[in-house]
Amino acid sequence: MIIKHTVAAGLLTVTFSIPVKGDEAGLTPLYERLQAAEAVDSKGITREIRMKWAQSGSDAMDLVLKRGQDALERGENDAAIEHFSAVIDHAPDFAEAYHGRAQAYFAEGLAGPALADLEQALILNPHHFDALYGLGTVLEQLGEAALAYETYALVLKMHPHYDEAKAARARLKTEVEGREL
């Protein structure tokens, strides 16, 4: 339990103490718009951000990433892991490939490798709210409700209309904060 706590706390510390490199392909204005957007507008901005995250700069790697995403959607986790691993081998600075592989690992019940890939995704792209949400999900599965609750709050700082993070915080609120008397 202490080891899990230490690993999770370390991940959060590393993730949010890393200086952001450059403008992440012109995404800063989109991140700013997302934070200030109304719920209705946030969906389009989110879609635009995710589309940019899926662009590695190589058509071939983008195709392999898409194959991994498709395999993941079909529940073919082993195939998804292979596709995402191939992308990582050829484009090791591509955060979305780590995020995808983390999802496939998590779907296979492999929390350790999922955490490692989420950490790498967040090192490469500290604004990756989907990877951060995934971190909260893994922490919650590991029984680290308080850390998961904090992680979901960080997601909502980046993306105030992230419905899954709102629902997760609501679900964990009583467990973490207790009941009012």
Short mmCIF file of N, CA, C and O in Angstrom, two decimals, residues 18 26 47 64 70 87-88 121:
data_model
loop_
_atom_site.label_atom_id
_atom_site.label_comp_id
_atom_site.label_asym_id
_atom_site.label_seq_id
_atom_site.Cartn_x
_atom_site.Cartn_y
_atom_site.Cartn_z
N ILE A 18 7.20 19.26 -14.58
CA ILE A 18 7.96 19.28 -15.82
C ILE A 18 7.63 20.54 -16.61
O ILE A 18 6.46 20.85 -16.81
N GLY A 26 1.24 24.15 -31.66
CA GLY A 26 0.22 25.19 -31.72
C GLY A 26 -1.01 24.93 -30.89
O GLY A 26 -2.06 25.52 -31.13
N ARG A 47 -12.44 17.83 -29.61
CA ARG A 47 -12.25 17.03 -30.83
C ARG A 47 -11.04 17.54 -31.61
O ARG A 47 -10.22 16.75 -32.10
N VAL A 64 -0.56 3.46 -38.34
CA VAL A 64 -0.37 2.39 -37.35
C VAL A 64 -1.06 2.75 -36.04
O VAL A 64 -1.67 1.90 -35.40
N ASP A 70 -8.23 1.28 -33.50
CA ASP A 70 -9.32 0.43 -33.99
C ASP A 70 -9.31 -0.93 -33.28
O ASP A 70 -10.37 -1.44 -32.91
N VAL A 87 4.50 1.97 -33.05
CA VAL A 87 4.57 3.42 -33.18
C VAL A 87 5.63 3.98 -32.23
O VAL A 87 6.47 4.81 -32.62
N ILE A 88 5.62 3.51 -30.99
CA ILE A 88 6.58 3.99 -29.99
C ILE A 88 8.01 3.67 -30.42
O ILE A 88 8.92 4.50 -30.25
N ALA A 121 3.44 9.42 -21.36
CA ALA A 121 2.55 10.29 -22.15
C ALA A 121 2.48 11.67 -21.52
O ALA A 121 2.51 12.69 -22.22
#
